[in-house]
Every structure is written in C-alpha cells, then in structure tokens.
C-alpha positions as a Markdown table, in Angstrom:
| # | Residue | x | y | z |
|---|---|---|---|---|
| 1 | Unk | 93.3 | 104.3 | 91.8 |
| 2 | Unk | 92.4 | 105.4 | 95.3 |
| 3 | Unk | 89.6 | 103.5 | 97.0 |
| 4 | Unk | 88.0 | 104.4 | 100.2 |
| 5 | Unk | 85.9 | 102.1 | 102.4 |
| 6 | Unk | 83.9 | 103.4 | 105.4 |
| 7 | Unk | 82.8 | 101.4 | 108.4 |
| 8 | Unk | 81.4 | 101.9 | 111.9 |
| 9 | Unk | 77.9 | 103.2 | 111.2 |
| 10 | Unk | 74.9 | 102.0 | 113.1 |
| 11 | Unk | 71.9 | 102.9 | 115.2 |
| 12 | Unk | 72.5 | 104.8 | 118.4 |
| 13 | Unk | 70.3 | 106.7 | 120.9 |
| 14 | Unk | 70.6 | 110.5 | 121.2 |
| 15 | Unk | 73.5 | 111.4 | 123.5 |
| 16 | Unk | 75.4 | 108.3 | 122.5 |
| 17 | Unk | 78.6 | 107.9 | 120.5 |
| 18 | Unk | 80.0 | 106.2 | 117.4 |
| 19 | Unk | 83.4 | 106.1 | 115.8 |
| 20 | Unk | 83.5 | 105.9 | 112.0 |
| 21 | Unk | 86.6 | 104.5 | 110.2 |
| 22 | Unk | 87.8 | 105.0 | 106.6 |
| 23 | Unk | 90.4 | 102.8 | 105.0 |
| 24 | Unk | 92.4 | 104.4 | 102.1 |
| 25 | Unk | 93.9 | 102.0 | 99.5 |
| 26 | Unk | 96.8 | 104.2 | 98.4 |
| 27 | Unk | 100.4 | 104.1 | 99.6 |
| 28 | Unk | 100.6 | 107.9 | 99.5 |
| 29 | Unk | 97.9 | 108.4 | 102.1 |
| 30 | Unk | 99.7 | 111.3 | 103.8 |
| 31 | Unk | 99.6 | 113.4 | 100.5 |
| 32 | Unk | 95.8 | 113.6 | 100.7 |
| 33 | Unk | 93.7 | 115.8 | 102.8 |
| 34 | Unk | 90.7 | 113.9 | 104.1 |
| 35 | Unk | 87.2 | 114.8 | 104.9 |
| 36 | Unk | 83.9 | 113.5 | 106.2 |
| 37 | Unk | 80.5 | 114.5 | 104.7 |
| 38 | Unk | 77.0 | 113.4 | 105.3 |
| 39 | Unk | 73.7 | 113.3 | 103.4 |
| 40 | Unk | 70.1 | 112.7 | 104.3 |
| 41 | Unk | 67.2 | 111.9 | 101.9 |
| 42 | Unk | 66.0 | 115.1 | 100.3 |
| 43 | Unk | 69.1 | 117.1 | 101.4 |
| 44 | Unk | 72.3 | 118.0 | 99.7 |
| 45 | Unk | 75.6 | 116.6 | 100.9 |
| 46 | Unk | 77.1 | 118.7 | 103.7 |
| 47 | Unk | 80.6 | 119.1 | 105.1 |
| 48 | Unk | 81.2 | 117.6 | 108.5 |
| 49 | Unk | 85.0 | 117.6 | 109.2 |
| 50 | Unk | 88.4 | 117.7 | 107.4 |
| 51 | Unk | 92.0 | 117.0 | 108.3 |
| 52 | Unk | 95.3 | 117.8 | 106.5 |
| 53 | Unk | 97.6 | 115.2 | 105.2 |
| 54 | Unk | 99.9 | 115.5 | 108.2 |
| 55 | Unk | 97.1 | 115.7 | 110.7 |
| 56 | Unk | 98.3 | 119.1 | 111.8 |
| 57 | Unk | 95.2 | 121.0 | 110.7 |
| 58 | Unk | 91.6 | 120.2 | 111.1 |
| 59 | Unk | 88.2 | 121.9 | 110.7 |
| 60 | Unk | 84.6 | 121.2 | 111.5 |
| 61 | Unk | 81.1 | 122.3 | 110.5 |
| 62 | Unk | 79.6 | 124.6 | 113.2 |
| 63 | Unk | 76.9 | 122.0 | 113.8 |
| 64 | Unk | 79.3 | 119.4 | 115.0 |
| 65 | Unk | 82.1 | 121.5 | 116.6 |
| 66 | Unk | 82.8 | 120.4 | 120.1 |
| 67 | Unk | 81.1 | 117.0 | 119.6 |
| 68 | Unk | 83.0 | 115.4 | 116.7 |
| 69 | Unk | 86.7 | 114.8 | 116.3 |
| 70 | Unk | 88.5 | 113.9 | 113.1 |
| 71 | Unk | 91.8 | 112.1 | 113.3 |
| 72 | Unk | 94.1 | 110.0 | 111.1 |
| 73 | Unk | 96.8 | 107.3 | 111.4 |
| 74 | Unk | 99.1 | 107.6 | 108.5 |
| 75 | Unk | 100.9 | 104.4 | 109.5 |
| 76 | Unk | 97.6 | 102.5 | 108.9 |
| 77 | Unk | 96.2 | 104.7 | 106.1 |
| 78 | Unk | 93.1 | 105.3 | 108.2 |
| 79 | Unk | 91.0 | 108.3 | 109.0 |
| 80 | Unk | 88.4 | 108.3 | 111.8 |
| 81 | Unk | 85.5 | 110.4 | 113.0 |
| 82 | Unk | 84.7 | 110.2 | 116.7 |
| 83 | Unk | 81.1 | 111.3 | 117.2 |
| 84 | Unk | 79.9 | 112.1 | 120.7 |
| 85 | Unk | 76.7 | 113.6 | 122.1 |
| 86 | Unk | 74.9 | 112.5 | 119.0 |
| 87 | Unk | 71.6 | 114.2 | 118.0 |
| 88 | Unk | 68.8 | 113.0 | 115.8 |
| 89 | Unk | 69.8 | 115.7 | 113.2 |
| 90 | Unk | 73.1 | 113.9 | 112.9 |
| 91 | Unk | 71.3 | 111.0 | 111.1 |
| 92 | Unk | 72.5 | 110.4 | 107.6 |
| 93 | Unk | 74.8 | 108.5 | 105.3 |
| 94 | Unk | 78.4 | 109.5 | 106.1 |
| 95 | Unk | 81.1 | 109.5 | 103.4 |
| 96 | Unk | 84.8 | 109.9 | 103.7 |
| 97 | Unk | 86.6 | 111.6 | 100.8 |
| 98 | Unk | 90.2 | 112.3 | 99.7 |
| 99 | Unk | 91.6 | 115.5 | 98.4 |
| 100 | Unk | 94.9 | 115.7 | 96.5 |
| 101 | Unk | 97.2 | 118.4 | 97.8 |
| 102 | Unk | 97.3 | 117.6 | 101.5 |
| 103 | Unk | 95.1 | 120.5 | 102.5 |
| 104 | Unk | 92.2 | 120.4 | 105.0 |
| 105 | Unk | 89.2 | 121.8 | 103.1 |
| 106 | Unk | 85.4 | 121.9 | 103.5 |
| 107 | Unk | 84.8 | 122.3 | 99.7 |
| 108 | Unk | 83.2 | 119.3 | 98.2 |
| 109 | Unk | 84.6 | 120.0 | 94.7 |
| 110 | Unk | 88.2 | 119.7 | 96.1 |
| 111 | Unk | 87.7 | 116.0 | 96.8 |
| 112 | Unk | 88.5 | 113.6 | 94.0 |
| 113 | Unk | 87.7 | 110.3 | 95.7 |
| 114 | Unk | 84.7 | 109.2 | 97.7 |
| 115 | Unk | 83.8 | 106.1 | 99.7 |
| 116 | Unk | 80.6 | 104.2 | 99.5 |
| 117 | Unk | 79.1 | 105.6 | 102.7 |
| 118 | Unk | 78.0 | 104.2 | 106.0 |
| 119 | Unk | 74.6 | 104.8 | 107.6 |
| 120 | Unk | 74.3 | 106.6 | 111.0 |
| 121 | Unk | 70.9 | 106.7 | 112.6 |
| 122 | Unk | 70.3 | 108.6 | 115.9 |
| 123 | Unk | 67.0 | 107.9 | 117.6 |
| 124 | Unk | 65.3 | 110.2 | 120.0 |
C-alpha cells in the first residue's frame, strides 16, 4: 500500500521560509495527484496546495497563493511545498496526501492516503 512520509517542518520567524518534503512509497507515483493540507488545534483540516500527477496543473488556497509553491519530482517519487513569507497563521501540522486518478484537487475526500504530518511553527 501507499505510504507517505513528510519532513522539513520546524520553527521559523515570520517572514522566513521552509521547504517541506513528502516521500511516496509507490512505484506508480505519477498516477497520483498530490496535495498538502494543514491543521491547527481546534480547527478543521484545510487545503493548502495540490498538483496533478504529471506536475502540469497546480492549485492553491487563497491564503497561500503567491507565497507557497508546490512541486514534484516523479523520478524521485517526491513532492515538495516551498513556503516563503511565512506568517504566524501558517502555523499548524502539515500533511501530504495522495489522490488516485492523477488530478489536482482541493477536496479532502478525494485523497485516499495521508502522511503522518510535520509541524510548522511560525513565530511573530
């Protein structure tokens, strides 16, 4: 079965940057659309970014558009989230997820596989 492992989280000051990585265990990585979601205590999980299987299509939540960039390297079965100009409200646990069907989608229910999460904390 597909396993996802996130890394790269940490503590950063407002205005700083981080790059999150997600390793996908499957050999058919390019057949999955991928997404990043985040969750803070007391809040529901929210969509952050998504990318299609080929990498040709991507989408972002309005709150991160222009600051975050999602990318993937299908030769390495990796997906990344480059986060720039970080704000305290970006704080949360970040999860990568895989969606069968190759599509880029912000819909949580379309993702079948989820990683364990990596914590991002942005201080003011």
